[in-house]
Amino acid sequence: MVKEELSTENRPDNTAFTQQRLPAWQPILSAGIIIPGFVLIGLAFIGIGVALLVTSQSIQVMEIDYTGVDQGSPCFKCTDSTVSNCKCEIEFTIDKLFEGPVFFYYGLSNYFQNYRKYGASKDASQLSGDLDYFTSPATECDPYIKDNNDKPIVPCGSIANSMFNDSFVLSRLINGAKEVVPLDGKGISWWTDYNVKYRNPSITPLKNAFNGTVKPINWPRPAYELDTSDPANNGFINQDFLVWMRRAALPNFRKLYRRITEGNYADGLPAGDYSLEITYNYPVLSFDGRKKVVFSNVSWMGGKNEFLGIAYLVIGSLCVIMSIVMLIVYAKFKFPDED
Amino acid sequence: MQPNNDLSLHRIMNTESLDSGLTWEVKANSSFYHKHKQKKSFLCFHWGRYADNVVRSYKYSPLTFLPLTLFEQFQRAANLYFLLIMVMQCVPIISAVPWYVTVIPLLSVLIIRGLKDLANDLARRRSDREINTRPCDVLVSQSFQTIQWKDVRVGDVLRINKDQVIPADLLLLSSSEPYSLCYVETADIDGETNLKYRQALSATHTELTSQPSEEVLSAFDGVVFCEEPNNRLYTFRGQLQWRGEGFSLDNEHILLRGTVLRNTDWAYGLTVYTGSDTKILRNCGKVRVKTTRMEKVFNRLVVGIVLCVLSAALLLAIASSVFSTWVMSHTQFQSVLVVDDNPIYTGFLVYWSYIILLSPAMPIALYITFDMIHTIHSLFIDCDMEMYWQQTDRPAQARNTSLNEDLGQVGYLLSDKTGTLTQNHLLFRQCCIAGEIFGDASVRAEDVELMDLGWNPYSCGNLFMSAPMLVQRLREDQCPISRQFFTALALCHTVMAQWTEDIPVYQAASPDEEALVCAARELGLVFLSRTRDFIVVSELGIKRQYELLAVLDFTSKRRRMSVLVREPEGGVKLFCKGADIVILERLEEDCPHLDKTERALELFAEACLRTLCVAVRSVPEALWGQWRKTLTKAATMATCDRDALLETLYDQMETDLLILGVTAIEDRLQEGVPETIALLQEAGLKVWVLTGDKKETAINIGYSCKLLDPEARLLEWQELREILQSSDPQISFLKGRQTDVWAVGKESAGVKTSLVLTGPELAEFDQRPEWEPTFMKLADQCQSVICSRVTPAQKAQIVRLVRKHTSSVTMCIGDGANDVNMIKTAHVGVGLAGVEGGQAVQNADFALSQFRFLQQLLLVHGRWSYRRISLFLRYFLFKTCGFALVHIWFGCFNGFSAQSLYERWFIAFYTVFYTATPILCVAIFEQDVNAESSLKQPELYKCGQTQELSSPLMLLSSLLYAVYSSLILFFIPCGVFYNTAFDQQTMAVTVSMAATFIATIEVILLTRYWTKINVAAVCTSVVLFFICSRITQSAFLFQRSPIDYSFMGVSEKAFREPVVWLTAFLTAWTAFLPSLTAHALRVVLSAPNKHKVHSVSSHSVELQSKFRRRTSSHRSSHQQRM
């Protein structure tokens, strides 16, 4: 029989991809790599952990609860909600120099700023200065869209309405006399918040933009009069407002109030007695909340944070322990006769 | 004919035909009558009877595409689930994340699927149009006009030219050939490439062939009454009423749509069925959808996840109500925390919000990615050079693209024998004529010294038998019986001869016949041609014409065929060939050479040759006359019991035979079969052989392909039955083994037992279903099982038995139409594209050209697919759940308010952009060991059979791992950020970064085979996270839409904070630690042992195979004597 020329029409492509022979690196893990690897990583983690802990230890923190739960505490008198414009004063002592720059925070506990409906209750367009939204705020602001007279609230919504409104004056007691520590409130908010996210309407004076609107119900003053001392620090770009509007992650949080960077206190708070005068407005006891003031200085890693250092240490040690366990297991399996 | 007459006749016939079910009425040359009744439809109303001849295999029209494709896609539970989620997200009061977060993955899934369907549909439309516009000649008012296929109508008379495809089911009226025979090729219907003949009724033949045919044909006014359209390809019942006479019609008169007219210049046909009524289109039944074992487990798991999500949401909602109540009782302001001052209502809303928030735990992109991976794996199978068979230019083919991972889990391989283990390329090696054996099968076919057959002009030189003695006898006419033997071979068959360059090329339905006719040709008794009534044979150069009186055709039940011919000298002779059992019991008494013949049969069977007995009978004229009468009567009966009558009639004729001899055909084992079977058995597969052959042949093939160990005990039915009947089958089985002389140790005894059963014995299971589990348990302990003499239905039944009583994946492999049933029944069906028709391939999930390619398909592709897909599924589960479940823990810290911990864009992009490509690369490229090593270490395959990587337990552990990582993902950042000045958005960026890191490190650990693409995928995914974060948090986008891009500036600031990075790294590493530890422990534990196992196993295989080869011949002869 005549042998036909074999046709190869259907022969598959002989490429590395179709034949699954792409050049590849096949790392083969062996005990010889894994066990030292575990040790190395463990040691690295322990190293980072130690560094973090040491850094964290060097950071000074002073935390003062001024809620006034105890009857003996100075602010107890202000816990009665019927009292308005209540002021109380707390005295404290610093044993050694509190190195600067010192950051002055206020802290709230059991306060759910991360509640979804609470967080959604604002109007981003209104806050970016769009006047259309001044007259008709977004529905998300409910129940703080309009007041009882059907006038729109600006800034609308729960977050703005519940803005923290205690204020503090820190004084150093020198021989019985009070020397007010200058507090720097500039640049405590995020740059993007201050410059992009929140804008005042481009109307001067600012007050005119708010015509026909009302202030949030809980606010003592309208938005354009938030900072009476500095006309530029008003409206939606008021630093305290910006700090408040950036919602906290968890129910216990701090927010930056001021920095102590000026005058005699640029290098920190010297040892001595201090008094903190608090204008106590913000009610937290009704929901078991606590209010604190916190003084802290910062390092390269930010504020004091022992959790991170300890966690690194724990995980690092775990890795080392694992490597030891593995070594024992390996030895047992490799030389079973010796047992 | 008078109209009145016509009508009355009509009525009578109608009642008659209704009685016998012949209700389909076709009037020749009255297309108006049929056009009136054509099927039409508007919207959902249909009327009319006859389908038009348009093929509409497409599903969509421009108008219906969108609704239909959406309807189809939303039938998938996952898509529907996500649609519901999306609808819920549009309700502002509960939408925890905005609707477009879900819409991105959902739309991409819908669009990819939709485009794929659309492309397929367009391809179908194109092929439809191509078919519908094919030309054909139709008779219109006394002349033939060329029209398109789609315009052909029932009742039209068509002219089909040579090599044209037949456009509809036709009744053959006449053709250019004598007696209006015509030849058709049915490759499109059953895959068989040999020609078959069809023949017109003699009535239409004689009346309609006179010239000019157009006139006669247009005057043809016959009416056909036949069955309603059905899918039975090989039967047709009908009646032609013409000129007051009724002619019965059967399959032989019908030309089916899709067949091709060959060797015939033209044929005229009357259209009976068109379009969707034709037999071929009726046969395009729906393919049974097979799903893999893993997919089923996974689907259950997905349902489990949904239930878990729902219950978690419920718990969180209850907690939310409690929290709201507490808030209500404590506070006057912040009233936004409680909706409508109603804690229950608040909880209700939060419930839905949490369902939305937790919905990403349900992997939506999974199914589409799954499809994609399957397709690529199938492509790899199609393209594998190792499975490309050069000689037929045929690569392997994955016809079903969704069963790849089942290939890696096969526990039972059930194989056909003929054509699957053997080549089905048959060689005439020996024969026994009058008790004398010619040829020697112990010499390999290639080594046979070819005889000089130069004296025979028709010789092609493919006779691998050396018997000069026989040739001499034939040529010198010394031995009439050997001449008669080969004359019988040249006459008794259904082969067609096609002439190419003075040499007849034979077209045979079965390769056996072809081998026999070819052998006769080589030895000078050349079958030249056949017409309906004559067979022309050249007997050593002298042309002789035999009148063909009757063909008593072959059926698997009769297992023999005969022809009844009138010799040129005038005598009537019956030539019969068939299986030894049926022929030997029909011999005349005191038949000579019987002992020697039986001895020869035994010898041939030992040598694994297929045998057929050839016998002859001189039929007395009187008997023939009488028999013919009965036969004609039977033919006109046109009833169902005609078959039974024919059988007894044939039986009467095939008696008193005189044995001429025995043919011995070698069906050689395919290349590499013993090695493949040994390899598969080492891989833990149970190989069963199911064959229609006789037991001895099956057992011998079993030995020669190493399926049976020479030392194995063969457990046959008698013994098995006793074991099954005994009170404790297990004990009697063991006892039987211990008494066995060959069994050395207790452990190895089980391995060395093989079950040998036959079809009739298996049928007993029908009566005793309680034996089945015990039988399976015993079969499980045996080395192999051989079932001989089984019918196609029984083959499927055995597969069903295995499926029912084991949880293993079954695979069936076969090459013939008789294997179709079992191929369809098994989890995975493999068809061998062999000598027999293509039916097995058409019904199979995978098509191969050689049995030995199975090793590549199973041990390489199957194992890889299984591994890749298991890794993929488990990783997918881990990454989606780990990332979504974080919200449960965060809920405890935000008053159960369904606050999202992530930026909305992160949720949308996480599964699609940040984590999709690396695992996709793993699912495509991953190889733990390369192809060569996979074949060298078959024991690696066992991992799939035991579901080591995909067991419910493993999937559950992935889920637990996901829960663990979600805990870490939340609580470490929570610990870091607790009571600090960090805001929620910074924490969100930190957690997202950690989540991306975890997903990436995990996939790095999974990947063992790092191609450049893997590296690129991993790098781009991580880089993409940083780039996309910066983009969605940019001032530019914020100014376009402040609400949608509320994270403006966060990452910019966060990426500068060392604490964020330290936290993300710590979180990722802590989450990853258990996975790494488990992996490391596995490496440490397995490393020292692995090496030992390999060296030992490969050594023992080598020894065994040598041993077997040496002893196999001894063993098989022993078997024969038993």
Coordinates of N, CA and C in Angstrom, one line a residue, chain A residues 60-67 90-94 98 103-109 252-254 276 290-296 304, chain B residues 978-980:
Chain A
Q60 N 6.8 60.3 77.5 CA 6.1 60.6 78.7 C 4.6 60.8 78.4
V61 N 3.8 60.3 79.2 CA 2.3 60.5 79.1 C 1.7 60.8 80.4
M62 N 0.9 61.8 80.4 CA 0.1 62.1 81.6 C -1.4 62.2 81.3
E63 N -2.2 61.4 82.0 CA -3.6 61.3 81.6 C -4.4 61.6 82.8
I64 N -5.3 62.6 82.7 CA -6.1 63.0 83.8 C -7.6 62.9 83.5
D65 N -8.3 62.1 84.2 CA -9.7 62.0 84.0 C -10.4 63.1 84.8
Y66 N -11.2 63.9 84.1 CA -11.9 65.0 84.7 C -13.4 64.9 84.6
T67 N -13.9 63.7 84.4 CA -15.3 63.5 84.2 C -16.1 64.0 85.5
I90 N -8.6 71.6 87.9 CA -7.8 70.5 88.4 C -6.4 70.8 88.5
E91 N -5.8 70.5 89.6 CA -4.4 70.8 89.8 C -3.6 69.5 89.7
F92 N -2.4 69.6 89.1 CA -1.5 68.4 89.1 C -0.1 68.8 89.1
T93 N 0.8 67.8 89.4 CA 2.2 68.1 89.5 C 3.0 67.3 88.5
I94 N 4.0 68.0 87.9 CA 4.9 67.3 87.0 C 6.2 67.1 87.7
F98 N 8.8 67.6 81.4 CA 8.0 66.9 80.3 C 8.5 67.5 79.0
F103 N 2.1 67.4 73.4 CA 0.8 67.4 72.7 C -0.3 67.3 73.7
F104 N -1.3 68.1 73.6 CA -2.3 68.2 74.5 C -3.6 67.6 73.9
Y105 N -4.0 66.4 74.4 CA -5.2 65.7 73.8 C -6.4 65.8 74.7
Y106 N -7.6 65.7 74.2 CA -8.7 65.3 75.1 C -9.1 63.9 74.7
G107 N -9.6 63.1 75.6 CA -9.9 61.8 75.3 C -11.3 61.5 75.8
L108 N -12.0 60.7 75.0 CA -13.4 60.2 75.4 C -13.4 58.7 75.4
S109 N -14.2 58.2 76.3 CA -14.4 56.7 76.4 C -15.8 56.4 76.2
N252 N -12.9 54.2 72.4 CA -12.0 54.9 73.3 C -11.0 55.6 72.4
F253 N -11.0 56.9 72.5 CA -10.1 57.6 71.6 C -9.6 58.9 72.2
R254 N -8.6 59.5 71.5 CA -8.1 60.8 71.9 C -8.2 61.7 70.7
L276 N -5.3 73.2 85.6 CA -6.1 73.1 84.4 C -7.5 73.6 84.6
R290 N -16.4 58.8 79.6 CA -15.4 59.4 80.5 C -14.7 60.5 79.6
K291 N -14.3 61.6 80.3 CA -13.5 62.6 79.6 C -12.2 62.7 80.2
K292 N -11.2 62.9 79.4 CA -9.8 62.9 79.9 C -9.0 64.0 79.2
V293 N -8.0 64.5 79.9 CA -7.0 65.3 79.1 C -5.7 64.5 79.2
V294 N -5.0 64.5 78.1 CA -3.8 63.7 78.0 C -2.6 64.7 77.5
F295 N -1.6 64.6 78.3 CA -0.4 65.3 77.8 C 0.6 64.2 77.4
S296 N 1.2 64.4 76.2 CA 2.1 63.4 75.8 C 3.1 64.0 74.8
K304 N 2.8 57.1 72.6 CA 3.2 55.9 73.4 C 2.3 54.7 72.9
Chain B
Y978 N -6.2 51.4 69.8 CA -7.1 51.7 70.9 C -6.6 52.9 71.8
N979 N -7.5 53.8 72.0 CA -7.2 54.9 72.9 C -6.0 55.7 72.3
T980 N -6.0 55.9 71.0 CA -5.0 56.8 70.4 C -5.7 57.8 69.6

